[in-house]
Amino acid sequence: MSYADVRGLRIWYEEHGAGKPLVLLHGSYGSTETFAPVRPALATRRRLIAVDLQGHGRTADVDRPLRHESMADDVAALLGHLDLPQVDLLGYSLGGGVALRTAIQHPTLVRRLVLVSTPFRRRGWHPEALAAMSAHDERAAERMRGTPAHERYARVAPRPQDWPTLWARSGELLRRDYDWSAEVAALPMPVLLVFADADAIPVRHMADFFALLGGGRRDTDDRPASRLAVLPGLTHADVVTSPALPAAVLPFLTHTARAPG
């Protein structure tokens, strides 16, 4: 468990297990602790490198907006700092967007990509989820004081007083429009998409995402290297802590895959 100074950011990361490296990126208002329930299962097969993104957990904010693209560059710089030329990368929700941008902007660094509850465009969220995200601001931060997310932040953040700033910057990020469909279709590495069957993302968007990766064809031997998993009985909030997640992820990371084409 340590800090790395990269791109003007003192970024926190921690390591568990042994084997090929698997980098874990948490969701909004989360931290490396997000993965604690599934960490033991993943660490049986992988060297886990969990990261606190800009302004989250033990990584203090810096004077720049929150952007998927800049946080992706932070991840790439951290991999350079750790002398890791290629890793498997798993991101959840906000961290999934950062993981996806890392794969788009730095494709040679990513061997396999796992995206958990992650859309490829902003309109991929349910309308109710978009409305809720659009309301994230400093007033929402005050209403969230005393919640488990706030208590975790207050316990580990270098500057606990930055809680309202995190919500304001997160709201600005979440209100920004994006559509990465063309870049997704050009990804060179195998991708595993994981969703809950009661996610904040509609099933039709899950299918559209998989189709961009070459999936959704009729039963044939010409299957894509990428995969889609919809985990039953789960929601956006609990899919990342379910034992079903490592059960889906580990076979994807270890099976022999054809090169996309």
Coordinates of C-alpha atoms in Angstrom, one line a residue:
M1 CA 0.0 0.0 0.0
S2 CA 1.6 3.2 -1.2
Y3 CA 1.4 6.5 -3.0
A4 CA 2.8 7.2 -6.5
D5 CA 3.5 10.8 -7.7
V6 CA 2.2 10.9 -11.3
R7 CA 1.0 13.8 -13.5
G8 CA 0.8 16.2 -10.5
L9 CA -1.3 13.7 -8.6
R10 CA -0.4 11.8 -5.5
I11 CA -2.3 8.6 -6.3
W12 CA -3.0 5.9 -3.8
Y13 CA -2.8 2.2 -4.8
E14 CA -2.6 -1.0 -2.9
E15 CA -1.6 -4.5 -3.9
H16 CA -2.9 -8.0 -2.9
G17 CA -2.3 -11.5 -4.2
A18 CA 0.2 -12.7 -6.7
G19 CA 0.3 -13.6 -10.4
K20 CA -0.5 -11.5 -13.5
P21 CA -1.5 -8.0 -12.7
L22 CA -5.2 -7.0 -12.6
V23 CA -5.9 -3.3 -11.9
L24 CA -9.2 -2.5 -10.2
L25 CA -11.0 0.9 -10.6
H26 CA -13.9 1.8 -8.2
G27 CA -17.1 3.7 -8.9
S28 CA -18.2 7.2 -8.0
Y29 CA -17.6 8.2 -4.3
G30 CA -15.8 4.9 -3.8
S31 CA -12.3 3.7 -3.1
T32 CA -10.2 0.6 -3.1
E33 CA -12.4 -0.7 -0.3
T34 CA -15.2 -1.1 -2.9
F35 CA -13.6 -4.4 -3.9
A36 CA -13.0 -5.8 -0.4
P37 CA -15.8 -8.4 -0.7
V38 CA -14.5 -9.9 -3.9
R39 CA -10.8 -9.3 -3.4
P40 CA -10.0 -12.7 -1.8
A41 CA -11.4 -14.6 -4.7
L42 CA -9.7 -12.5 -7.3
A43 CA -6.4 -12.5 -5.4
T44 CA -6.2 -16.3 -5.6
R45 CA -5.4 -16.0 -9.3
R46 CA -4.1 -12.4 -9.8
R47 CA -1.8 -9.7 -8.4
L48 CA -4.4 -7.1 -7.6
I49 CA -3.6 -3.4 -7.9
A50 CA -6.5 -1.3 -6.6
V51 CA -6.4 2.4 -7.3
D52 CA -8.1 5.4 -5.7
L53 CA -8.9 7.8 -8.5
Q54 CA -8.5 11.6 -8.4
G55 CA -10.4 13.1 -5.5
H56 CA -11.5 9.7 -4.2
G57 CA -10.5 7.6 -1.1
R58 CA -6.9 8.3 -0.1
T59 CA -6.1 10.3 -3.4
A60 CA -6.5 14.0 -2.7
D61 CA -8.0 16.2 -5.4
V62 CA -5.9 18.5 -7.6
D63 CA -6.7 21.7 -9.5
R64 CA -8.3 20.2 -12.6
P65 CA -11.8 18.9 -13.5
L66 CA -12.8 15.3 -13.1
R67 CA -12.7 13.7 -16.6
H68 CA -12.7 10.1 -17.7
E69 CA -9.9 10.9 -20.2
S70 CA -7.5 12.6 -17.7
M71 CA -8.1 9.8 -15.1
A72 CA -7.3 7.3 -17.8
D73 CA -4.0 9.0 -18.4
D74 CA -3.4 8.9 -14.6
V75 CA -3.9 5.1 -14.7
A76 CA -1.5 4.8 -17.6
A77 CA 1.1 6.9 -15.8
L78 CA 0.7 4.7 -12.7
L79 CA 1.4 1.6 -14.8
G80 CA 4.6 3.3 -16.1
H81 CA 5.6 4.1 -12.5
L82 CA 5.1 0.5 -11.5
D83 CA 7.0 -0.7 -14.6
L84 CA 4.0 -2.7 -15.9
P85 CA 4.0 -2.8 -19.7
Q86 CA 0.6 -4.6 -19.9
V87 CA -2.2 -5.5 -17.4
D88 CA -5.7 -6.8 -17.2
L89 CA -8.0 -3.9 -16.2
L90 CA -11.4 -4.0 -14.4
G91 CA -13.5 -0.9 -13.8
Y92 CA -16.9 -0.5 -12.2
S93 CA -19.3 2.3 -13.1
L94 CA -17.2 5.5 -13.0
G95 CA -14.1 3.3 -12.9
G96 CA -15.5 1.4 -15.9
G97 CA -15.6 4.6 -17.9
V98 CA -12.0 5.3 -16.8
A99 CA -11.0 1.8 -17.7
L100 CA -12.7 2.0 -21.1
R101 CA -10.9 5.3 -21.8
T102 CA -7.6 3.8 -20.7
A103 CA -8.1 1.0 -23.2
I104 CA -9.0 3.5 -25.9
Q105 CA -6.2 5.9 -25.2
H106 CA -3.5 3.4 -24.3
P107 CA -4.5 0.1 -25.9
T108 CA -1.1 -1.5 -25.7
L109 CA -1.3 -1.3 -21.9
V110 CA -4.4 -3.4 -21.7
R111 CA -4.4 -7.2 -22.3
R112 CA -8.0 -7.8 -21.3
L113 CA -10.7 -5.4 -20.3
V114 CA -13.5 -6.0 -17.8
L115 CA -16.3 -3.3 -17.6
V116 CA -18.8 -3.7 -14.8
S117 CA -22.1 -1.7 -15.0
T118 CA -20.6 0.7 -17.6
P119 CA -22.3 2.3 -20.6
F120 CA -20.4 3.4 -23.8
R121 CA -22.5 6.6 -24.1
R122 CA -24.2 8.8 -21.5
R123 CA -27.6 8.0 -22.9
G124 CA -26.9 4.4 -22.0
W125 CA -28.1 5.0 -18.4
H126 CA -31.7 4.7 -17.5
P127 CA -33.4 8.1 -17.6
E128 CA -34.0 8.0 -13.9
A129 CA -30.3 7.4 -13.3
L130 CA -29.4 10.3 -15.5
A131 CA -31.8 12.6 -13.6
A132 CA -30.3 11.5 -10.3
M133 CA -26.7 12.0 -11.6
S134 CA -27.5 15.4 -13.0
A135 CA -28.5 16.5 -9.5
H136 CA -25.1 15.8 -7.9
D137 CA -23.8 19.0 -6.4
E138 CA -22.6 20.5 -3.1
R139 CA -26.2 20.5 -1.8
A140 CA -26.5 16.8 -2.5
A141 CA -23.2 16.3 -0.7
E142 CA -24.6 17.8 2.4
R143 CA -27.6 15.5 2.3
M144 CA -25.3 12.5 1.9
R145 CA -23.4 13.3 5.2
G146 CA -23.6 10.3 7.6
T147 CA -24.1 7.7 4.8
P148 CA -21.7 4.8 4.5
A149 CA -20.0 6.5 1.5
H150 CA -19.4 9.7 3.4
E151 CA -18.2 7.8 6.5
R152 CA -15.6 5.9 4.4
Y153 CA -14.5 9.1 2.8
A154 CA -14.2 11.0 6.1
R155 CA -12.1 8.1 7.5
V156 CA -9.5 7.9 4.8
A157 CA -9.5 11.1 2.7
P158 CA -6.4 13.3 3.1
R159 CA -8.8 16.3 3.2
P160 CA -12.2 15.2 4.5
Q161 CA -13.5 18.8 4.0
D162 CA -13.3 18.2 0.2
W163 CA -16.5 16.0 0.3
P164 CA -18.7 18.8 -1.2
T165 CA -16.0 19.5 -3.9
L166 CA -16.0 15.9 -4.9
W167 CA -19.8 16.0 -5.4
A168 CA -19.7 19.2 -7.3
R169 CA -16.9 18.0 -9.7
S170 CA -18.6 14.6 -10.0
G171 CA -21.8 16.2 -11.0
E172 CA -20.1 18.3 -13.6
L173 CA -18.5 15.1 -15.0
L174 CA -21.8 13.1 -14.9
R175 CA -23.6 15.9 -16.8
R176 CA -21.2 15.9 -19.7
D177 CA -22.4 14.1 -22.9
Y178 CA -20.3 11.4 -24.6
D179 CA -20.6 8.6 -27.1
W180 CA -17.6 6.3 -27.5
S181 CA -19.2 3.8 -29.9
A182 CA -16.8 4.2 -32.7
E183 CA -13.8 3.9 -30.4
V184 CA -15.4 0.8 -28.7
A185 CA -15.8 -0.9 -32.1
A186 CA -12.1 -0.4 -32.8
L187 CA -10.8 -1.9 -29.5
P188 CA -8.1 -4.5 -30.2
M189 CA -8.3 -6.5 -26.9
P190 CA -11.0 -8.9 -25.6
V191 CA -13.6 -7.3 -23.4
L192 CA -15.9 -8.7 -20.8
L193 CA -19.1 -6.7 -20.2
V194 CA -20.7 -7.5 -16.8
F195 CA -24.1 -6.1 -15.8
A196 CA -26.7 -6.8 -13.2
D197 CA -30.1 -7.9 -14.4
A198 CA -31.6 -4.9 -12.5
D199 CA -28.8 -2.5 -13.4
A200 CA -29.0 1.3 -13.9
I201 CA -28.4 0.5 -17.5
P202 CA -31.1 -0.9 -19.8
V203 CA -30.8 -4.4 -21.2
R204 CA -31.0 -2.9 -24.7
H205 CA -27.9 -0.9 -24.1
M206 CA -26.1 -4.0 -22.8
A207 CA -27.0 -5.7 -26.1
D208 CA -25.9 -2.7 -28.2
F209 CA -22.5 -2.6 -26.3
F210 CA -21.9 -6.3 -27.0
A211 CA -22.9 -5.8 -30.7
L212 CA -20.2 -3.1 -31.0
L213 CA -17.7 -5.8 -29.9
G214 CA -18.9 -8.3 -32.5
G215 CA -21.3 -10.1 -30.2
G216 CA -24.9 -11.0 -30.5
R217 CA -24.6 -13.1 -33.7
R218 CA -26.5 -16.4 -34.2
D219 CA -24.9 -19.6 -32.8
T220 CA -21.8 -20.0 -34.8
D221 CA -18.1 -20.9 -34.4
D222 CA -17.2 -17.4 -35.5
R223 CA -17.7 -15.9 -32.0
P224 CA -16.0 -12.8 -30.8
A225 CA -13.2 -12.8 -28.3
S226 CA -15.4 -10.6 -26.1
R227 CA -18.1 -11.8 -23.8
L228 CA -21.3 -10.6 -22.1
A229 CA -22.4 -11.6 -18.6
V230 CA -25.7 -10.5 -17.1
L231 CA -25.7 -11.6 -13.4
P232 CA -29.1 -12.5 -12.0
G233 CA -30.7 -11.1 -8.9
L234 CA -28.4 -8.1 -8.6
T235 CA -28.5 -4.3 -8.9
H236 CA -26.0 -1.6 -9.9
A237 CA -25.2 -1.1 -6.3
D238 CA -24.4 -4.7 -5.3
V239 CA -23.1 -6.3 -8.5
V240 CA -19.5 -5.3 -7.7
T241 CA -19.6 -7.1 -4.3
S242 CA -21.3 -10.3 -5.4
P243 CA -19.4 -13.6 -5.5
A244 CA -20.9 -13.9 -9.0
L245 CA -18.5 -11.3 -10.2
P246 CA -15.2 -13.1 -9.7
A247 CA -16.9 -16.3 -10.9
A248 CA -17.5 -14.5 -14.3
V249 CA -14.3 -12.6 -14.4
L250 CA -11.6 -15.2 -13.6
P251 CA -12.6 -17.6 -16.5
F252 CA -12.5 -14.7 -18.9
L253 CA -9.0 -13.6 -17.8
T254 CA -7.6 -17.1 -18.1
H255 CA -9.2 -18.7 -21.1
T256 CA -7.4 -18.7 -24.5
A257 CA -9.0 -16.2 -26.7
R258 CA -8.7 -15.6 -30.5
A259 CA -7.5 -12.2 -31.5
P260 CA -10.4 -9.9 -32.4
G261 CA -11.0 -9.7 -36.1

